[in-house]
Amino acid sequence: MLYSYISISLCVILAIIGKLNEKKIFNPVISFYALWAFILILNSFHLFGLKETREEINLCILFGVIGFGFGYYLIRDWSRKHCLRFGFGRKHNSCKTAYQYSIRYGGAYVLCAVCLIVSLIELGSMISTILKGGGLALIRYTAQNAGQTRRGFLNAIDILIATPFSMALQPLVAADFWLGKRDRKLLILDIIIITVRVLSNGGRSPIVNLVLHIVIVFTFIDVVKRQDITDRLKKFWKKARRIVTITIIIIIGIAVIIYTTISRESTIKTLYYYFAMEPCMFDYWAQGVDARNLLGYGIASLNGFIFPFLYLLKNGLGLQFPKHWLSIYQLILSTDSQWTTITISGTRANAYVSLFWYFYVDGRCAGVFLGSMLYGLLMSNSFSSVIKKPNIKTICMYSFLLQGLLFSFIRMQTSNLYYAMAIVYIGLVLFKRKKA
């Protein structure tokens, strides 16, 4: 447990440094290190029979903790001084050239229409399940099985356009609400798409993500604009406080009823496992990687960007998937489909291998350090762009990247096709540039 305690200490120290060094609360340093301090502290208690993690895996996690901070601070001051921006578009080595961006609303409407059509088709296949009284869990299970057997043009549209765009839509709507023209059509379309997708696949993540992005983007609004928004909200509250109060009471009442119908011990135990089992899952699946003697060399972490090209080559030209990539891809799928024991009493779980496992696949413990360092560099650069050259596009992109960081305890998000494609949509499709 020595390496785990060192990691916890470093996470706490670096989170405090992040609070002192950065003006914004939603900066990568606080987000990453507060998250992992919380996870590692909970894991160290080994409550409810949670299995212990091997020291070599704790050492790998320590490498990841060090690597992220090293990458973040390696480029932080230099990138802000030179205003260098990596990624989509041109590089600007000077702060003299500043560009502003606006949303391509027409293109967003078209993509919303495509997403809505695909979602409605999926919803049609779920009608019988919904009418029979099936809950979100059953809908999700049915949708996952249907997705595994679906083929053809509709599948291609869904995985390359509809689902990735639906993910990109949440930070886009949040950015438009606080920094854009608050387009009602876009907001209404997003609400409809979220509703249909929740009913068609049982997932509630779009709702959580929209709320998350609304909060994150709000923190990057300048003081004058934030005061104007606060004044508007006060006026709205005076007019609608009765309705809002009644709504809040109803929501709290429903939440209390739901909570009281669930075993308190079971709920606490489940929540504990969600935020404490990551080192155990990393440990188990690291052994699977070692047994297969697989080295990804970046394939695992960047699978989301690689998969679309291989998918098009296979389905467009009839070429076969490369064997090395396929073996890694199947292993990634196994972490979600196969359940493993995480406690001495036999409790089973899947997924939640954390971003460190993907780096481990790519290069073992050295890969964990290097991958974490590059990830820290990416987040540092994106955050610096927001601080030095804030505009609706850089804030939208940073908010989406921060979403990936906050959920990095589940997986490295760029390994996911939909998340990676959503980055492409935000970077290349949804914004147009105009010189300031």
PDB file of C-alpha atoms in Angstrom, residues 144-421:
ATOM      1  CA  GLN A 144     -27.322  -3.038 -26.397  1.00  0.00           C
ATOM      2  CA  ASN A 145     -28.267  -6.448 -27.756  1.00  0.00           C
ATOM      3  CA  ALA A 146     -29.978  -4.850 -30.745  1.00  0.00           C
ATOM      4  CA  GLY A 147     -26.904  -2.706 -31.411  1.00  0.00           C
ATOM      5  CA  GLN A 148     -24.654  -5.764 -31.506  1.00  0.00           C
ATOM      6  CA  THR A 149     -26.721  -7.380 -34.283  1.00  0.00           C
ATOM      7  CA  ARG A 150     -27.545  -4.249 -36.318  1.00  0.00           C
ATOM      8  CA  ARG A 151     -25.706  -3.880 -39.611  1.00  0.00           C
ATOM      9  CA  GLY A 152     -25.816  -1.852 -42.797  1.00  0.00           C
ATOM     10  CA  PHE A 153     -26.347   1.786 -43.694  1.00  0.00           C
ATOM     11  CA  LEU A 154     -28.371   2.690 -40.595  1.00  0.00           C
ATOM     12  CA  ASN A 155     -25.619   1.340 -38.353  1.00  0.00           C
ATOM     13  CA  ALA A 156     -23.006   3.408 -40.194  1.00  0.00           C
ATOM     14  CA  ILE A 157     -25.086   6.580 -39.883  1.00  0.00           C
ATOM     15  CA  ASP A 158     -25.618   5.918 -36.192  1.00  0.00           C
ATOM     16  CA  ILE A 159     -22.017   5.225 -35.171  1.00  0.00           C
ATOM     17  CA  LEU A 160     -20.393   7.845 -37.429  1.00  0.00           C
ATOM     18  CA  ILE A 161     -22.933  10.678 -37.240  1.00  0.00           C
ATOM     19  CA  ALA A 162     -25.940  10.332 -34.927  1.00  0.00           C
ATOM     20  CA  THR A 163     -24.410   9.133 -31.666  1.00  0.00           C
ATOM     21  CA  PRO A 164     -21.172  11.194 -31.859  1.00  0.00           C
ATOM     22  CA  PHE A 165     -23.112  14.340 -32.732  1.00  0.00           C
ATOM     23  CA  SER A 166     -25.565  13.737 -29.886  1.00  0.00           C
ATOM     24  CA  MET A 167     -22.551  13.784 -27.534  1.00  0.00           C
ATOM     25  CA  ALA A 168     -21.115  16.952 -29.113  1.00  0.00           C
ATOM     26  CA  LEU A 169     -24.537  18.604 -28.936  1.00  0.00           C
ATOM     27  CA  GLN A 170     -24.488  18.883 -25.127  1.00  0.00           C
ATOM     28  CA  PRO A 171     -21.430  21.195 -24.826  1.00  0.00           C
ATOM     29  CA  LEU A 172     -22.583  23.002 -27.992  1.00  0.00           C
ATOM     30  CA  VAL A 173     -25.981  23.852 -26.493  1.00  0.00           C
ATOM     31  CA  ALA A 174     -24.358  24.889 -23.203  1.00  0.00           C
ATOM     32  CA  ALA A 175     -21.894  27.153 -25.051  1.00  0.00           C
ATOM     33  CA  ASP A 176     -24.690  28.627 -27.153  1.00  0.00           C
ATOM     34  CA  PHE A 177     -26.830  29.242 -24.065  1.00  0.00           C
ATOM     35  CA  TRP A 178     -24.171  31.221 -22.211  1.00  0.00           C
ATOM     36  CA  LEU A 179     -21.990  32.603 -25.040  1.00  0.00           C
ATOM     37  CA  GLY A 180     -24.023  32.370 -28.252  1.00  0.00           C
ATOM     38  CA  LYS A 181     -27.395  33.699 -29.338  1.00  0.00           C
ATOM     39  CA  ARG A 182     -29.404  31.246 -27.178  1.00  0.00           C
ATOM     40  CA  ASP A 183     -31.016  29.684 -30.198  1.00  0.00           C
ATOM     41  CA  ARG A 184     -34.370  28.233 -29.140  1.00  0.00           C
ATOM     42  CA  LYS A 185     -34.519  25.784 -32.031  1.00  0.00           C
ATOM     43  CA  LEU A 186     -31.201  24.227 -31.070  1.00  0.00           C
ATOM     44  CA  LEU A 187     -32.217  23.978 -27.411  1.00  0.00           C
ATOM     45  CA  ILE A 188     -35.612  22.451 -28.223  1.00  0.00           C
ATOM     46  CA  LEU A 189     -34.066  19.984 -30.670  1.00  0.00           C
ATOM     47  CA  ASP A 190     -31.538  18.946 -28.032  1.00  0.00           C
ATOM     48  CA  ILE A 191     -34.266  18.380 -25.437  1.00  0.00           C
ATOM     49  CA  ILE A 192     -36.253  16.275 -27.909  1.00  0.00           C
ATOM     50  CA  ILE A 193     -33.170  14.255 -28.912  1.00  0.00           C
ATOM     51  CA  ILE A 194     -32.229  13.640 -25.267  1.00  0.00           C
ATOM     52  CA  THR A 195     -35.768  12.484 -24.485  1.00  0.00           C
ATOM     53  CA  VAL A 196     -35.962  10.149 -27.470  1.00  0.00           C
ATOM     54  CA  ARG A 197     -32.489   8.702 -26.862  1.00  0.00           C
ATOM     55  CA  VAL A 198     -33.196   8.076 -23.175  1.00  0.00           C
ATOM     56  CA  LEU A 199     -36.362   6.222 -24.135  1.00  0.00           C
ATOM     57  CA  SER A 200     -34.686   4.326 -26.976  1.00  0.00           C
ATOM     58  CA  ASN A 201     -31.496   3.163 -25.239  1.00  0.00           C
ATOM     59  CA  GLY A 202     -32.135   3.662 -21.523  1.00  0.00           C
ATOM     60  CA  GLY A 203     -29.037   5.786 -20.957  1.00  0.00           C
ATOM     61  CA  ARG A 204     -29.279   8.857 -18.745  1.00  0.00           C
ATOM     62  CA  SER A 205     -25.820  10.236 -19.495  1.00  0.00           C
ATOM     63  CA  PRO A 206     -27.039  12.938 -21.971  1.00  0.00           C
ATOM     64  CA  ILE A 207     -29.000  14.600 -19.163  1.00  0.00           C
ATOM     65  CA  VAL A 208     -26.026  14.477 -16.791  1.00  0.00           C
ATOM     66  CA  ASN A 209     -23.668  15.755 -19.498  1.00  0.00           C
ATOM     67  CA  LEU A 210     -25.906  18.708 -20.425  1.00  0.00           C
ATOM     68  CA  VAL A 211     -26.127  19.853 -16.802  1.00  0.00           C
ATOM     69  CA  LEU A 212     -22.368  19.359 -16.394  1.00  0.00           C
ATOM     70  CA  HIS A 213     -21.551  21.492 -19.458  1.00  0.00           C
ATOM     71  CA  ILE A 214     -23.983  24.232 -18.456  1.00  0.00           C
ATOM     72  CA  VAL A 215     -22.137  24.525 -15.125  1.00  0.00           C
ATOM     73  CA  ILE A 216     -18.635  24.342 -16.642  1.00  0.00           C
ATOM     74  CA  VAL A 217     -19.246  26.900 -19.402  1.00  0.00           C
ATOM     75  CA  PHE A 218     -20.901  29.288 -16.925  1.00  0.00           C
ATOM     76  CA  THR A 219     -17.676  29.440 -14.900  1.00  0.00           C
ATOM     77  CA  PHE A 220     -15.821  30.809 -17.940  1.00  0.00           C
ATOM     78  CA  ILE A 221     -18.175  33.716 -18.577  1.00  0.00           C
ATOM     79  CA  ASP A 222     -16.596  37.106 -17.891  1.00  0.00           C
ATOM     80  CA  VAL A 223     -17.692  39.025 -14.793  1.00  0.00           C
ATOM     81  CA  VAL A 224     -19.815  41.661 -16.605  1.00  0.00           C
ATOM     82  CA  LYS A 225     -21.759  39.093 -18.612  1.00  0.00           C
ATOM     83  CA  ARG A 226     -22.195  36.867 -15.568  1.00  0.00           C
ATOM     84  CA  GLN A 227     -23.695  39.795 -13.619  1.00  0.00           C
ATOM     85  CA  ASP A 228     -26.116  40.454 -16.477  1.00  0.00           C
ATOM     86  CA  ILE A 229     -27.180  36.796 -16.455  1.00  0.00           C
ATOM     87  CA  THR A 230     -27.553  36.870 -12.662  1.00  0.00           C
ATOM     88  CA  ASP A 231     -29.838  39.923 -12.908  1.00  0.00           C
ATOM     89  CA  ARG A 232     -31.984  38.161 -15.508  1.00  0.00           C
ATOM     90  CA  LEU A 233     -32.266  35.068 -13.330  1.00  0.00           C
ATOM     91  CA  LYS A 234     -33.353  37.230 -10.370  1.00  0.00           C
ATOM     92  CA  LYS A 235     -36.115  38.800 -12.471  1.00  0.00           C
ATOM     93  CA  PHE A 236     -37.189  35.365 -13.665  1.00  0.00           C
ATOM     94  CA  TRP A 237     -37.253  34.100 -10.072  1.00  0.00           C
ATOM     95  CA  LYS A 238     -39.522  36.945  -8.962  1.00  0.00           C
ATOM     96  CA  LYS A 239     -42.000  36.090 -11.710  1.00  0.00           C
ATOM     97  CA  ALA A 240     -41.920  32.294 -11.446  1.00  0.00           C
ATOM     98  CA  ARG A 241     -40.787  31.495  -7.902  1.00  0.00           C
ATOM     99  CA  ARG A 242     -44.056  29.794  -6.968  1.00  0.00           C
ATOM    100  CA  ILE A 243     -43.908  27.433  -9.920  1.00  0.00           C
ATOM    101  CA  VAL A 244     -40.184  26.790  -9.369  1.00  0.00           C
ATOM    102  CA  THR A 245     -40.697  26.166  -5.636  1.00  0.00           C
ATOM    103  CA  ILE A 246     -43.538  23.702  -6.247  1.00  0.00           C
ATOM    104  CA  THR A 247     -41.481  21.922  -8.925  1.00  0.00           C
ATOM    105  CA  ILE A 248     -38.487  21.601  -6.598  1.00  0.00           C
ATOM    106  CA  ILE A 249     -40.700  20.227  -3.797  1.00  0.00           C
ATOM    107  CA  ILE A 250     -42.185  17.639  -6.184  1.00  0.00           C
ATOM    108  CA  ILE A 251     -38.732  16.579  -7.415  1.00  0.00           C
ATOM    109  CA  ILE A 252     -37.421  16.272  -3.841  1.00  0.00           C
ATOM    110  CA  GLY A 253     -40.513  14.291  -2.857  1.00  0.00           C
ATOM    111  CA  ILE A 254     -40.061  11.845  -5.720  1.00  0.00           C
ATOM    112  CA  ALA A 255     -36.354  11.484  -4.878  1.00  0.00           C
ATOM    113  CA  VAL A 256     -37.187  10.760  -1.225  1.00  0.00           C
ATOM    114  CA  ILE A 257     -39.747   8.127  -2.219  1.00  0.00           C
ATOM    115  CA  ILE A 258     -37.260   6.436  -4.543  1.00  0.00           C
ATOM    116  CA  TYR A 259     -34.521   6.573  -1.927  1.00  0.00           C
ATOM    117  CA  THR A 260     -36.698   5.116   0.817  1.00  0.00           C
ATOM    118  CA  THR A 261     -37.664   2.181  -1.416  1.00  0.00           C
ATOM    119  CA  ILE A 262     -34.016   1.200  -1.855  1.00  0.00           C
ATOM    120  CA  SER A 263     -31.901  -0.483   0.763  1.00  0.00           C
ATOM    121  CA  ARG A 264     -29.689   2.207   2.289  1.00  0.00           C
ATOM    122  CA  GLU A 265     -26.801  -0.187   2.835  1.00  0.00           C
ATOM    123  CA  SER A 266     -27.081  -1.470  -0.738  1.00  0.00           C
ATOM    124  CA  THR A 267     -27.074   2.086  -2.116  1.00  0.00           C
ATOM    125  CA  ILE A 268     -24.036   3.151  -0.094  1.00  0.00           C
ATOM    126  CA  LYS A 269     -22.215  -0.044  -1.003  1.00  0.00           C
ATOM    127  CA  THR A 270     -22.901   0.415  -4.730  1.00  0.00           C
ATOM    128  CA  LEU A 271     -21.735   4.038  -4.671  1.00  0.00           C
ATOM    129  CA  TYR A 272     -18.621   2.995  -2.788  1.00  0.00           C
ATOM    130  CA  TYR A 273     -17.766   0.369  -5.390  1.00  0.00           C
ATOM    131  CA  TYR A 274     -18.285   2.857  -8.237  1.00  0.00           C
ATOM    132  CA  PHE A 275     -15.584   5.156  -6.839  1.00  0.00           C
ATOM    133  CA  ALA A 276     -13.250   2.659  -5.203  1.00  0.00           C
ATOM    134  CA  MET A 277     -12.956  -0.375  -7.477  1.00  0.00           C
ATOM    135  CA  GLU A 278     -10.907   1.212 -10.282  1.00  0.00           C
ATOM    136  CA  PRO A 279      -7.487  -0.039  -9.037  1.00  0.00           C
ATOM    137  CA  CYS A 280      -8.969  -3.541  -8.592  1.00  0.00           C
ATOM    138  CA  MET A 281     -10.399  -3.539 -12.123  1.00  0.00           C
ATOM    139  CA  PHE A 282      -7.124  -2.166 -13.489  1.00  0.00           C
ATOM    140  CA  ASP A 283      -5.276  -4.952 -11.672  1.00  0.00           C
ATOM    141  CA  TYR A 284      -7.506  -7.741 -12.989  1.00  0.00           C
ATOM    142  CA  TRP A 285      -7.454  -6.610 -16.611  1.00  0.00           C
ATOM    143  CA  ALA A 286      -3.717  -5.826 -16.479  1.00  0.00           C
ATOM    144  CA  GLN A 287      -3.195  -9.514 -15.787  1.00  0.00           C
ATOM    145  CA  GLY A 288      -5.281 -10.253 -18.871  1.00  0.00           C
ATOM    146  CA  VAL A 289      -3.048  -7.983 -20.935  1.00  0.00           C
ATOM    147  CA  ASP A 290       0.091  -9.656 -19.587  1.00  0.00           C
ATOM    148  CA  ALA A 291      -1.304 -13.141 -20.273  1.00  0.00           C
ATOM    149  CA  ARG A 292      -1.989 -12.200 -23.895  1.00  0.00           C
ATOM    150  CA  ASN A 293       1.383 -10.411 -24.195  1.00  0.00           C
ATOM    151  CA  LEU A 294      -0.284  -7.479 -25.971  1.00  0.00           C
ATOM    152  CA  LEU A 295       1.337  -4.107 -26.555  1.00  0.00           C
ATOM    153  CA  GLY A 296      -0.866  -1.424 -28.101  1.00  0.00           C
ATOM    154  CA  TYR A 297       1.699   1.316 -28.857  1.00  0.00           C
ATOM    155  CA  GLY A 298      -1.113   3.907 -28.644  1.00  0.00           C
ATOM    156  CA  ILE A 299      -3.830   1.845 -30.319  1.00  0.00           C
ATOM    157  CA  ALA A 300      -5.835   1.294 -27.135  1.00  0.00           C
ATOM    158  CA  SER A 301      -5.843   4.924 -26.015  1.00  0.00           C
ATOM    159  CA  LEU A 302      -6.588   6.323 -29.495  1.00  0.00           C
ATOM    160  CA  ASN A 303      -8.911   3.567 -30.659  1.00  0.00           C
ATOM    161  CA  GLY A 304     -11.796   6.017 -31.061  1.00  0.00           C
ATOM    162  CA  PHE A 305      -9.916   7.872 -33.805  1.00  0.00           C
ATOM    163  CA  ILE A 306      -8.611   4.702 -35.467  1.00  0.00           C
ATOM    164  CA  PHE A 307     -11.855   2.727 -35.600  1.00  0.00           C
ATOM    165  CA  PRO A 308     -13.746   4.959 -38.121  1.00  0.00           C
ATOM    166  CA  PHE A 309     -11.027   4.547 -40.771  1.00  0.00           C
ATOM    167  CA  LEU A 310     -10.850   0.774 -40.328  1.00  0.00           C
ATOM    168  CA  TYR A 311     -14.649   0.560 -40.294  1.00  0.00           C
ATOM    169  CA  LEU A 312     -14.897   2.428 -43.614  1.00  0.00           C
ATOM    170  CA  LEU A 313     -12.127   0.349 -45.171  1.00  0.00           C
ATOM    171  CA  LYS A 314     -13.800  -2.889 -44.132  1.00  0.00           C
ATOM    172  CA  ASN A 315     -17.329  -1.934 -45.147  1.00  0.00           C
ATOM    173  CA  GLY A 316     -16.392   0.180 -48.151  1.00  0.00           C
ATOM    174  CA  LEU A 317     -13.572  -1.828 -49.701  1.00  0.00           C
ATOM    175  CA  GLY A 318     -14.105  -5.217 -48.083  1.00  0.00           C
ATOM    176  CA  LEU A 319     -10.701  -5.209 -46.381  1.00  0.00           C
ATOM    177  CA  GLN A 320     -10.193  -7.200 -43.187  1.00  0.00           C
ATOM    178  CA  PHE A 321      -9.382  -5.609 -39.850  1.00  0.00           C
ATOM    179  CA  PRO A 322      -5.656  -5.753 -38.925  1.00  0.00           C
ATOM    180  CA  LYS A 323      -5.145  -8.669 -36.530  1.00  0.00           C
ATOM    181  CA  HIS A 324      -3.121  -6.708 -34.002  1.00  0.00           C
ATOM    182  CA  TRP A 325      -5.712  -3.936 -33.771  1.00  0.00           C
ATOM    183  CA  LEU A 326      -8.548  -6.463 -33.639  1.00  0.00           C
ATOM    184  CA  SER A 327      -7.019  -8.319 -30.697  1.00  0.00           C
ATOM    185  CA  ILE A 328      -6.710  -5.052 -28.746  1.00  0.00           C
ATOM    186  CA  TYR A 329     -10.197  -3.937 -29.749  1.00  0.00           C
ATOM    187  CA  GLN A 330     -11.713  -7.226 -28.611  1.00  0.00           C
ATOM    188  CA  LEU A 331      -9.893  -6.911 -25.289  1.00  0.00           C
ATOM    189  CA  ILE A 332     -11.350  -3.420 -24.828  1.00  0.00           C
ATOM    190  CA  LEU A 333     -14.836  -4.764 -25.543  1.00  0.00           C
ATOM    191  CA  SER A 334     -14.243  -7.546 -23.029  1.00  0.00           C
ATOM    192  CA  THR A 335     -13.791  -5.046 -20.196  1.00  0.00           C
ATOM    193  CA  ASP A 336     -17.398  -3.967 -20.752  1.00  0.00           C
ATOM    194  CA  SER A 337     -18.970  -7.335 -21.552  1.00  0.00           C
ATOM    195  CA  GLN A 338     -17.209  -9.590 -19.042  1.00  0.00           C
ATOM    196  CA  TRP A 339     -17.870  -9.315 -15.313  1.00  0.00           C
ATOM    197  CA  THR A 340     -15.147  -9.973 -12.769  1.00  0.00           C
ATOM    198  CA  THR A 341     -15.131 -10.485  -9.000  1.00  0.00           C
ATOM    199  CA  ILE A 342     -14.002  -7.417  -7.038  1.00  0.00           C
ATOM    200  CA  THR A 343     -14.737  -8.520  -3.454  1.00  0.00           C
ATOM    201  CA  ILE A 344     -13.959 -11.523  -1.269  1.00  0.00           C
ATOM    202  CA  SER A 345     -17.720 -12.143  -1.016  1.00  0.00           C
ATOM    203  CA  GLY A 346     -18.074 -12.504  -4.796  1.00  0.00           C
ATOM    204  CA  THR A 347     -19.481  -9.125  -5.902  1.00  0.00           C
ATOM    205  CA  ARG A 348     -18.985  -8.753  -9.645  1.00  0.00           C
ATOM    206  CA  ALA A 349     -18.466  -5.689 -11.830  1.00  0.00           C
ATOM    207  CA  ASN A 350     -17.490  -4.661 -15.333  1.00  0.00           C
ATOM    208  CA  ALA A 351     -15.857  -1.635 -17.002  1.00  0.00           C
ATOM    209  CA  TYR A 352     -14.302   1.004 -14.674  1.00  0.00           C
ATOM    210  CA  VAL A 353     -10.738   0.010 -15.589  1.00  0.00           C
ATOM    211  CA  SER A 354      -9.759   3.728 -15.689  1.00  0.00           C
ATOM    212  CA  LEU A 355      -7.624   5.583 -18.215  1.00  0.00           C
ATOM    213  CA  PHE A 356      -4.470   4.065 -16.691  1.00  0.00           C
ATOM    214  CA  TRP A 357      -5.368   0.592 -17.954  1.00  0.00           C
ATOM    215  CA  TYR A 358      -5.456   1.831 -21.560  1.00  0.00           C
ATOM    216  CA  PHE A 359      -2.033   3.399 -21.119  1.00  0.00           C
ATOM    217  CA  TYR A 360      -0.876   0.105 -19.586  1.00  0.00           C
ATOM    218  CA  VAL A 361      -2.064  -1.787 -22.664  1.00  0.00           C
ATOM    219  CA  ASP A 362      -0.127   0.627 -24.854  1.00  0.00           C
ATOM    220  CA  GLY A 363       3.179   0.410 -22.983  1.00  0.00           C
ATOM    221  CA  ARG A 364       2.924  -1.113 -19.490  1.00  0.00           C
ATOM    222  CA  CYS A 365       3.978   1.149 -16.605  1.00  0.00           C
ATOM    223  CA  ALA A 366       6.190   3.259 -18.877  1.00  0.00           C
ATOM    224  CA  GLY A 367       3.139   3.679 -21.090  1.00  0.00           C
ATOM    225  CA  VAL A 368       1.098   4.814 -18.080  1.00  0.00           C
ATOM    226  CA  PHE A 369       3.622   7.576 -17.386  1.00  0.00           C
ATOM    227  CA  LEU A 370       3.965   8.630 -21.034  1.00  0.00           C
ATOM    228  CA  GLY A 371       0.240   8.434 -21.779  1.00  0.00           C
ATOM    229  CA  SER A 372      -0.633  10.412 -18.646  1.00  0.00           C
ATOM    230  CA  MET A 373       2.018  12.986 -19.506  1.00  0.00           C
ATOM    231  CA  LEU A 374       0.602  13.477 -23.018  1.00  0.00           C
ATOM    232  CA  TYR A 375      -2.911  13.675 -21.608  1.00  0.00           C
ATOM    233  CA  GLY A 376      -1.774  16.318 -19.118  1.00  0.00           C
ATOM    234  CA  LEU A 377      -0.126  18.222 -21.976  1.00  0.00           C
ATOM    235  CA  LEU A 378      -3.367  18.098 -24.019  1.00  0.00           C
ATOM    236  CA  MET A 379      -5.504  19.333 -21.122  1.00  0.00           C
ATOM    237  CA  SER A 380      -2.965  22.040 -20.265  1.00  0.00           C
ATOM    238  CA  ASN A 381      -2.959  23.306 -23.832  1.00  0.00           C
ATOM    239  CA  SER A 382      -6.743  23.317 -24.117  1.00  0.00           C
ATOM    240  CA  PHE A 383      -7.133  25.112 -20.785  1.00  0.00           C
ATOM    241  CA  SER A 384      -4.465  27.656 -21.774  1.00  0.00           C
ATOM    242  CA  SER A 385      -6.395  28.384 -24.985  1.00  0.00           C
ATOM    243  CA  VAL A 386      -9.475  29.185 -22.917  1.00  0.00           C
ATOM    244  CA  ILE A 387      -7.528  31.391 -20.508  1.00  0.00           C
ATOM    245  CA  LYS A 388      -5.498  33.244 -23.135  1.00  0.00           C
ATOM    246  CA  LYS A 389      -7.875  33.332 -26.113  1.00  0.00           C
ATOM    247  CA  PRO A 390     -11.381  32.607 -24.852  1.00  0.00           C
ATOM    248  CA  ASN A 391     -14.107  32.207 -27.441  1.00  0.00           C
ATOM    249  CA  ILE A 392     -17.158  30.023 -27.869  1.00  0.00           C
ATOM    250  CA  LYS A 393     -15.242  27.278 -29.696  1.00  0.00           C
ATOM    251  CA  THR A 394     -12.275  26.953 -27.333  1.00  0.00           C
ATOM    252  CA  ILE A 395     -14.608  26.935 -24.315  1.00  0.00           C
ATOM    253  CA  CYS A 396     -16.892  24.351 -25.923  1.00  0.00           C
ATOM    254  CA  MET A 397     -13.930  22.114 -26.767  1.00  0.00           C
ATOM    255  CA  TYR A 398     -12.390  22.463 -23.319  1.00  0.00           C
ATOM    256  CA  SER A 399     -15.707  21.679 -21.645  1.00  0.00           C
ATOM    257  CA  PHE A 400     -15.981  18.484 -23.684  1.00  0.00           C
ATOM    258  CA  LEU A 401     -12.386  17.459 -22.971  1.00  0.00           C
ATOM    259  CA  LEU A 402     -12.977  18.132 -19.272  1.00  0.00           C
ATOM    260  CA  GLN A 403     -16.017  15.845 -19.418  1.00  0.00           C
ATOM    261  CA  GLY A 404     -13.679  13.107 -20.628  1.00  0.00           C
ATOM    262  CA  LEU A 405     -11.253  13.813 -17.792  1.00  0.00           C
ATOM    263  CA  LEU A 406     -13.989  13.740 -15.144  1.00  0.00           C
ATOM    264  CA  PHE A 407     -15.102  10.332 -16.415  1.00  0.00           C
ATOM    265  CA  SER A 408     -11.558   9.020 -16.850  1.00  0.00           C
ATOM    266  CA  PHE A 409     -12.104   6.771 -13.851  1.00  0.00           C
ATOM    267  CA  ILE A 410     -14.261   4.630 -16.158  1.00  0.00           C
ATOM    268  CA  ARG A 411     -12.069   4.542 -19.260  1.00  0.00           C
ATOM    269  CA  MET A 412      -9.785   6.633 -21.440  1.00  0.00           C
ATOM    270  CA  GLN A 413     -12.521   8.416 -23.336  1.00  0.00           C
ATOM    271  CA  THR A 414     -10.602   8.791 -26.610  1.00  0.00           C
ATOM    272  CA  SER A 415     -10.681   5.001 -26.876  1.00  0.00           C
ATOM    273  CA  ASN A 416     -14.425   5.362 -27.427  1.00  0.00           C
ATOM    274  CA  LEU A 417     -15.520   5.878 -31.038  1.00  0.00           C
ATOM    275  CA  TYR A 418     -18.359   8.244 -30.184  1.00  0.00           C
ATOM    276  CA  TYR A 419     -16.323  10.506 -27.915  1.00  0.00           C
ATOM    277  CA  ALA A 420     -13.455  10.737 -30.407  1.00  0.00           C
ATOM    278  CA  MET A 421     -15.790  11.514 -33.312  1.00  0.00           C
TER     279      MET A 421
END
